Amino acid sequence: MASAGLSNRGRLLVTCPDRPGLIATLSELLFRHGANIVNLDQYAENPGQGMFFMRLEFDLPPDADGLAVVEPELSEVAQRFQMQWRLTPASQRKRLAVFVSREDHCLKELLWQCQTGEIPADIAVVISNHPVAEATARQFEVPFFYVPVTPQNKEEAEARQLQIVEESKADVVVLARYMQILSPKMLAPWQNRIINIHHSFLPAFVGANPYRQAFERGVKLIGATAHYVTADLDQGPIIEQDVHRVDHRYHVEDLRRLGRHLERMVLARAVRWHAEDRILVHQNRTVVFP
Amino acid sequence: MASAGLSNRGRLLVTCPDRPGLIATLSELLFRHGANIVNLDQYAENPGQGMFFMRLEFDLPPDADGLAVVEPELSEVAQRFQMQWRLTPASQRKRLAVFVSREDHCLKELLWQCQTGEIPADIAVVISNHPVAEATARQFEVPFFYVPVTPQNKEEAEARQLQIVEESKADVVVLARYMQILSPKMLAPWQNRIINIHHSFLPAFVGANPYRQAFERGVKLIGATAHYVTADLDQGPIIEQDVHRVDHRYHVEDLRRLGRHLERMVLARAVRWHAEDRILVHQNRTVVFP
Amino acid sequence: MASAGLSNRGRLLVTCPDRPGLIATLSELLFRHGANIVNLDQYAENPGQGMFFMRLEFDLPPDADGLAVVEPELSEVAQRFQMQWRLTPASQRKRLAVFVSREDHCLKELLWQCQTGEIPADIAVVISNHPVAEATARQFEVPFFYVPVTPQNKEEAEARQLQIVEESKADVVVLARYMQILSPKMLAPWQNRIINIHHSFLPAFVGANPYRQAFERGVKLIGATAHYVTADLDQGPIIEQDVHRVDHRYHVEDLRRLGRHLERMVLARAVRWHAEDRILVHQNRTVVFP
Amino acid sequence: MASAGLSNRGRLLVTCPDRPGLIATLSELLFRHGANIVNLDQYAENPGQGMFFMRLEFDLPPDADGLAVVEPELSEVAQRFQMQWRLTPASQRKRLAVFVSREDHCLKELLWQCQTGEIPADIAVVISNHPVAEATARQFEVPFFYVPVTPQNKEEAEARQLQIVEESKADVVVLARYMQILSPKMLAPWQNRIINIHHSFLPAFVGANPYRQAFERGVKLIGATAHYVTADLDQGPIIEQDVHRVDHRYHVEDLRRLGRHLERMVLARAVRWHAEDRILVHQNRTVVFP
């Protein structure tokens, strides 16, 4: 997990049908360019027959001229093996656009962890349908936009939000307890790049007020789930989940209080993994490389 | 948690509307009989207004003539405070009738923990719709009955099962991965005395094949749930739940294997708590005293 | 766990030799004053022979004239049963003096949770041997005092710290990653009122640099421990501990990063329990009522 | 984690100084023999400078003539890169010699999990310094040897044990709560092949009676640790650890009871990982590939 100098480090993510020679071909390609493989994680869901997933971190020699040197050959190999691939420089930090409503505990955790470097990303902008989070954002010197959303203005509001996100040059959207549903039109260009925190152990307690639902069902553990947002509410690919033990003494309010801790931890982990290019999505399931 | 000599120890379980004087009246009553309170756990869901739940363990003096000495007065107090109550001697071990189908890991865990005393109960009989568990039961010298169940003979089979249970003098039924649904007629006389283990984190993945469902939803934790059986499938009051972390590498078979450990631990805990009279049920939720 | 109006709520903590009649006597006393018992938690380490510990929360009637009305009788009962006891009004929030050095994650968590009410206490003052935490304290409008400590000035520095603590009217001291050892003289008047967070699973890795020790020993879980401070370094009564799974990929820096989360959660829980009068200390062990 | 047909599957474990070309060379070598890489896990402790660890599972073509076909080339590559390496056929199940004293819960768990296939290994023999475990071993049709150990006969007893282990053709020794210390002479030929379960969270509570030590220290979590045995008591490389939450109500006996569950789970996981060739040892720390 040591990071060290990242200036010449690349991260390659690959999805393709599994077949012999994949690792040999890619590692040989990198070796020819003098690269040292720092991390290689792969997963074959059904060796020789199903899909193959890989995350490869490598260091090019100090005198190499950036990741561009390996791209033409990678592109050629990718075509040969029907690969979907993505190559990113480890030095290029992700930029987050954080959406929030009234409760700001998740926002605060993200601001904090980005500041201390635990999440290697920058918060480019905070957008809210309530003015309450403004002070928090300002305190961390992050631009804040108040975009009220009503049933009447929903379409313009989303257009305004999208514009703000684009102008902020964000490449990930984080719904940090944002209590509005995004329209399919808004989701489309951001597939697998919008992360939401749901305040229950999905798929238990989808929809509204999950802590009340949990209380009424009398569960002995409450949970939180971070997932990519899709057009199906609370059905997107799960990135991370965690739970906390409760008992009969916990009223709905106690579950909410306890749940806030879970939510911020689970969301922060999911955002960190996304920022470190550790996540691949396949058929509504995630592969999260350690 | 120390047990020591239990010969003159009583356990009193109480449910009633909360009001001042409850604890004073009961503890004074016991003190008058020379009893020492060993454990007192109570819970008022909404002090002064909602329900009050209590579990009280007490030792009568060595020369006392059994729990019967306090019953008449208890009965009078109970009427005054509209109490539902239950008084049991700690020395009287519960007798379990264990139902099982093909998979016997939960049965084995129960046999084992009853043998070592971790669960202070005796297994009176094992009943199965498959002959496979017979050897295991015999090995622990527990009577085994093979009662095949088909769509055609279901009614007679249940009658036969009930008869066996009654003849075994069991006071709890444990469905230890018994894959048949009991009819409401069979459930009625056993309310809050039939414990089932469901192989998921309820209410996620109700119904058949929860590990496949969990795999397809791509959850990052799998769970198991022990609950009292009611006429609504998988909807009864939850006694205990636990989870285990998984990741993308876990196929359905791996989830099943890991789940077996969860199932036996969660079921064993629930059965132990029931055997120790720690559980009260109110409005489909359990109060489990520590 | 519901709180509601606390204006006439009292918390009674009792330690004494166990014997019959304790609960009857105390609950009868309270009932005579019209009190309703809201929570009663007790623990007898060896029923009838060892020590007895109790925490009792009760609501006096709205028209009662404060907790003072029960004190004379309590005092008399206490003498009869050789009780150590403490009666506090639930409405009286504890005041914390937080000591911190360079790392401010624990301080931030406390400021945050006191602000949101998760910890029902107020931070009266922040004292540090480094100036770095000043901005954070100011941001939450908490007085900050920079008291440099060197081998040469240690005695005066402690005198100055004590003076600040007293002037702040604090009743608890929290060492939130304060990297100086307090002298026995400073500890004496604050017995069981100074809470420290140690960054390991005590008693493993006492002393300096526990994350490096943990790395070198190759443990698979790292931990954090909140405890009351005594003259024996890292040997005081443990209040709370928790752990997090790690593996071979975690370097010392990764353990530190992960540990920071553990530390703030574990310390915040311990401080909350202390603020809610849930903790009794007996022979270097804590009884923490749920 | 899917296993499928293992007949032509090999597992290669490698430890060597990290340098560019390692993965390319090995994967190319395997590809030349038509192998498909099923799992590749690697870890570079300090990329480009420190040590490199790898576990590689691969399937040779169905018509290949066993793993022997790749050995000569592997041997040559190993020399070039200063590799320590080990190549084992996945189809060759490990054989365990289990040592046990009076408490047989760990033995039972191993017998059970080997029987159900959860641990892909066979128990070749059970050796005990007490006769109590004989019935359990017989029941699973495993040879049992009673070898009493006294201060006087220790040397002959160990010689006898070694002889039994050798005759059983075991390749791993598991100390499943075996309460005798093995002499360095006995350990020498079995380096990193003797697994012990210690009933505490090491390095806390080394030595005798760890549950009493834990009780006296008042810890809030108890643990168990599986480790390879070295000449330094309780100091060998840790394979796996886990903990369980306890509180003030747990007496020493309760800790023991709870601990038994931890011990069997932690030991079973460690033995499974060893049986699957997932563990490398380096400088008293383990790399456990997932």
PDB file of C-alpha atoms in Angstrom, chain C residues 63-193:
ATOM      1  CA  ASP C  63     -43.485  18.871  40.640  1.00  0.00           C
ATOM      2  CA  ALA C  64     -40.636  17.389  42.700  1.00  0.00           C
ATOM      3  CA  ASP C  65     -38.107  19.792  44.070  1.00  0.00           C
ATOM      4  CA  GLY C  66     -34.983  18.372  42.441  1.00  0.00           C
ATOM      5  CA  LEU C  67     -32.877  15.374  43.331  1.00  0.00           C
ATOM      6  CA  ALA C  68     -32.115  16.864  46.735  1.00  0.00           C
ATOM      7  CA  VAL C  69     -35.374  15.451  48.079  1.00  0.00           C
ATOM      8  CA  VAL C  70     -34.057  11.887  47.995  1.00  0.00           C
ATOM      9  CA  GLU C  71     -30.529  12.568  49.188  1.00  0.00           C
ATOM     10  CA  PRO C  72     -30.953  12.408  52.955  1.00  0.00           C
ATOM     11  CA  GLU C  73     -32.647   9.029  52.841  1.00  0.00           C
ATOM     12  CA  LEU C  74     -30.174   7.738  50.258  1.00  0.00           C
ATOM     13  CA  SER C  75     -27.368   8.779  52.511  1.00  0.00           C
ATOM     14  CA  GLU C  76     -28.871   6.850  55.384  1.00  0.00           C
ATOM     15  CA  VAL C  77     -29.417   3.722  53.268  1.00  0.00           C
ATOM     16  CA  ALA C  78     -25.895   3.993  51.897  1.00  0.00           C
ATOM     17  CA  GLN C  79     -24.460   3.890  55.367  1.00  0.00           C
ATOM     18  CA  ARG C  80     -26.501   0.848  56.282  1.00  0.00           C
ATOM     19  CA  PHE C  81     -25.311  -1.090  53.196  1.00  0.00           C
ATOM     20  CA  GLN C  82     -21.727   0.295  53.083  1.00  0.00           C
ATOM     21  CA  MET C  83     -22.439   1.811  49.684  1.00  0.00           C
ATOM     22  CA  GLN C  84     -20.221   4.062  47.664  1.00  0.00           C
ATOM     23  CA  TRP C  85     -22.699   6.099  45.684  1.00  0.00           C
ATOM     24  CA  ARG C  86     -23.026   9.045  43.333  1.00  0.00           C
ATOM     25  CA  LEU C  87     -26.230  10.815  42.353  1.00  0.00           C
ATOM     26  CA  THR C  88     -26.185  13.147  39.367  1.00  0.00           C
ATOM     27  CA  PRO C  89     -28.917  15.035  37.557  1.00  0.00           C
ATOM     28  CA  ALA C  90     -29.125  13.844  33.940  1.00  0.00           C
ATOM     29  CA  SER C  91     -29.631  17.456  32.895  1.00  0.00           C
ATOM     30  CA  GLN C  92     -26.182  18.501  34.092  1.00  0.00           C
ATOM     31  CA  ARG C  93     -23.863  18.076  31.125  1.00  0.00           C
ATOM     32  CA  LYS C  94     -20.259  17.095  31.767  1.00  0.00           C
ATOM     33  CA  ARG C  95     -17.550  19.572  30.805  1.00  0.00           C
ATOM     34  CA  LEU C  96     -14.482  18.210  29.024  1.00  0.00           C
ATOM     35  CA  ALA C  97     -10.933  19.527  29.038  1.00  0.00           C
ATOM     36  CA  VAL C  98      -9.294  18.011  25.972  1.00  0.00           C
ATOM     37  CA  PHE C  99      -5.518  17.630  25.796  1.00  0.00           C
ATOM     38  CA  VAL C 100      -4.010  17.116  22.365  1.00  0.00           C
ATOM     39  CA  SER C 101      -0.584  17.136  20.710  1.00  0.00           C
ATOM     40  CA  ARG C 102       0.094  17.247  16.970  1.00  0.00           C
ATOM     41  CA  GLU C 103      -2.526  14.840  15.634  1.00  0.00           C
ATOM     42  CA  ASP C 104      -5.992  16.305  15.901  1.00  0.00           C
ATOM     43  CA  HIS C 105      -8.323  13.593  14.515  1.00  0.00           C
ATOM     44  CA  CYS C 106      -9.554  12.590  17.972  1.00  0.00           C
ATOM     45  CA  LEU C 107     -10.087  16.198  19.004  1.00  0.00           C
ATOM     46  CA  LYS C 108     -12.084  16.827  15.825  1.00  0.00           C
ATOM     47  CA  GLU C 109     -14.297  13.820  16.418  1.00  0.00           C
ATOM     48  CA  LEU C 110     -15.036  14.974  19.964  1.00  0.00           C
ATOM     49  CA  LEU C 111     -15.779  18.546  18.877  1.00  0.00           C
ATOM     50  CA  TRP C 112     -18.053  17.228  16.197  1.00  0.00           C
ATOM     51  CA  GLN C 113     -19.956  14.730  18.357  1.00  0.00           C
ATOM     52  CA  CYS C 114     -20.383  17.244  21.175  1.00  0.00           C
ATOM     53  CA  GLN C 115     -21.737  19.717  18.650  1.00  0.00           C
ATOM     54  CA  THR C 116     -24.277  17.277  17.180  1.00  0.00           C
ATOM     55  CA  GLY C 117     -25.257  16.026  20.617  1.00  0.00           C
ATOM     56  CA  GLU C 118     -24.081  12.458  20.073  1.00  0.00           C
ATOM     57  CA  ILE C 119     -21.869  12.989  23.098  1.00  0.00           C
ATOM     58  CA  PRO C 120     -24.020  14.807  25.676  1.00  0.00           C
ATOM     59  CA  ALA C 121     -21.175  16.989  26.967  1.00  0.00           C
ATOM     60  CA  ASP C 122     -19.500  20.326  26.301  1.00  0.00           C
ATOM     61  CA  ILE C 123     -15.873  20.902  25.487  1.00  0.00           C
ATOM     62  CA  ALA C 124     -14.820  23.548  27.979  1.00  0.00           C
ATOM     63  CA  VAL C 125     -11.256  23.977  26.811  1.00  0.00           C
ATOM     64  CA  VAL C 126      -8.560  22.554  24.537  1.00  0.00           C
ATOM     65  CA  ILE C 127      -4.985  22.466  25.834  1.00  0.00           C
ATOM     66  CA  SER C 128      -2.030  21.538  23.662  1.00  0.00           C
ATOM     67  CA  ASN C 129       1.737  21.406  23.751  1.00  0.00           C
ATOM     68  CA  HIS C 130       1.698  22.368  20.065  1.00  0.00           C
ATOM     69  CA  PRO C 131      -0.028  25.304  18.428  1.00  0.00           C
ATOM     70  CA  VAL C 132      -1.452  23.289  15.487  1.00  0.00           C
ATOM     71  CA  ALA C 133      -4.875  22.502  16.952  1.00  0.00           C
ATOM     72  CA  GLU C 134      -5.674  26.152  17.636  1.00  0.00           C
ATOM     73  CA  ALA C 135      -7.497  26.735  14.337  1.00  0.00           C
ATOM     74  CA  THR C 136      -9.689  23.697  14.851  1.00  0.00           C
ATOM     75  CA  ALA C 137     -10.647  24.715  18.377  1.00  0.00           C
ATOM     76  CA  ARG C 138     -11.393  28.304  17.350  1.00  0.00           C
ATOM     77  CA  GLN C 139     -13.563  27.087  14.489  1.00  0.00           C
ATOM     78  CA  PHE C 140     -15.782  25.363  17.057  1.00  0.00           C
ATOM     79  CA  GLU C 141     -15.543  28.424  19.329  1.00  0.00           C
ATOM     80  CA  VAL C 142     -13.757  26.546  22.083  1.00  0.00           C
ATOM     81  CA  PRO C 143     -11.046  28.289  24.157  1.00  0.00           C
ATOM     82  CA  PHE C 144      -7.566  27.069  23.252  1.00  0.00           C
ATOM     83  CA  PHE C 145      -4.426  27.238  25.357  1.00  0.00           C
ATOM     84  CA  TYR C 146      -0.958  26.526  24.063  1.00  0.00           C
ATOM     85  CA  VAL C 147       1.180  25.216  26.919  1.00  0.00           C
ATOM     86  CA  PRO C 148       4.583  24.075  25.639  1.00  0.00           C
ATOM     87  CA  VAL C 149       6.099  21.235  27.634  1.00  0.00           C
ATOM     88  CA  THR C 150       9.836  20.562  27.829  1.00  0.00           C
ATOM     89  CA  PRO C 151      11.875  18.372  30.168  1.00  0.00           C
ATOM     90  CA  GLN C 152      12.929  21.593  31.863  1.00  0.00           C
ATOM     91  CA  ASN C 153       9.540  23.232  32.418  1.00  0.00           C
ATOM     92  CA  LYS C 154       7.424  20.143  32.986  1.00  0.00           C
ATOM     93  CA  GLU C 155       6.460  21.033  36.540  1.00  0.00           C
ATOM     94  CA  GLU C 156       5.367  24.591  35.775  1.00  0.00           C
ATOM     95  CA  ALA C 157       3.630  23.436  32.613  1.00  0.00           C
ATOM     96  CA  GLU C 158       1.529  20.953  34.568  1.00  0.00           C
ATOM     97  CA  ALA C 159       0.711  23.616  37.155  1.00  0.00           C
ATOM     98  CA  ARG C 160      -0.428  25.898  34.333  1.00  0.00           C
ATOM     99  CA  GLN C 161      -2.496  23.092  32.754  1.00  0.00           C
ATOM    100  CA  LEU C 162      -4.178  22.308  36.067  1.00  0.00           C
ATOM    101  CA  GLN C 163      -5.005  25.946  36.563  1.00  0.00           C
ATOM    102  CA  ILE C 164      -6.562  26.192  33.086  1.00  0.00           C
ATOM    103  CA  VAL C 165      -8.568  23.013  33.653  1.00  0.00           C
ATOM    104  CA  GLU C 166      -9.876  24.291  36.958  1.00  0.00           C
ATOM    105  CA  GLU C 167     -10.763  27.691  35.583  1.00  0.00           C
ATOM    106  CA  SER C 168     -12.642  25.999  32.758  1.00  0.00           C
ATOM    107  CA  LYS C 169     -14.764  24.179  35.327  1.00  0.00           C
ATOM    108  CA  ALA C 170     -14.108  20.921  33.520  1.00  0.00           C
ATOM    109  CA  ASP C 171     -14.980  17.709  35.305  1.00  0.00           C
ATOM    110  CA  VAL C 172     -13.353  15.260  32.904  1.00  0.00           C
ATOM    111  CA  VAL C 173      -9.970  15.353  31.208  1.00  0.00           C
ATOM    112  CA  VAL C 174      -9.629  13.631  27.836  1.00  0.00           C
ATOM    113  CA  LEU C 175      -6.199  12.840  26.447  1.00  0.00           C
ATOM    114  CA  ALA C 176      -7.017  12.852  22.747  1.00  0.00           C
ATOM    115  CA  ARG C 177      -3.630  11.689  21.461  1.00  0.00           C
ATOM    116  CA  TYR C 178      -1.713  13.782  23.977  1.00  0.00           C
ATOM    117  CA  MET C 179       1.790  12.441  23.765  1.00  0.00           C
ATOM    118  CA  GLN C 180       3.072  13.528  27.170  1.00  0.00           C
ATOM    119  CA  ILE C 181       3.024  11.482  30.358  1.00  0.00           C
ATOM    120  CA  LEU C 182       1.207  13.169  33.232  1.00  0.00           C
ATOM    121  CA  SER C 183       2.913  13.153  36.619  1.00  0.00           C
ATOM    122  CA  PRO C 184       1.341  11.236  39.524  1.00  0.00           C
ATOM    123  CA  LYS C 185       0.816  14.568  41.255  1.00  0.00           C
ATOM    124  CA  MET C 186      -1.380  15.741  38.411  1.00  0.00           C
ATOM    125  CA  LEU C 187      -3.275  12.458  38.257  1.00  0.00           C
ATOM    126  CA  ALA C 188      -4.100  12.175  41.939  1.00  0.00           C
ATOM    127  CA  PRO C 189      -7.082  14.533  42.147  1.00  0.00           C
ATOM    128  CA  TRP C 190      -8.524  13.222  38.880  1.00  0.00           C
ATOM    129  CA  GLN C 191      -8.768   9.506  39.586  1.00  0.00           C
ATOM    130  CA  ASN C 192     -11.127   7.786  37.124  1.00  0.00           C
ATOM    131  CA  ARG C 193     -11.772  11.122  35.458  1.00  0.00           C
TER     132      ARG C 193
END
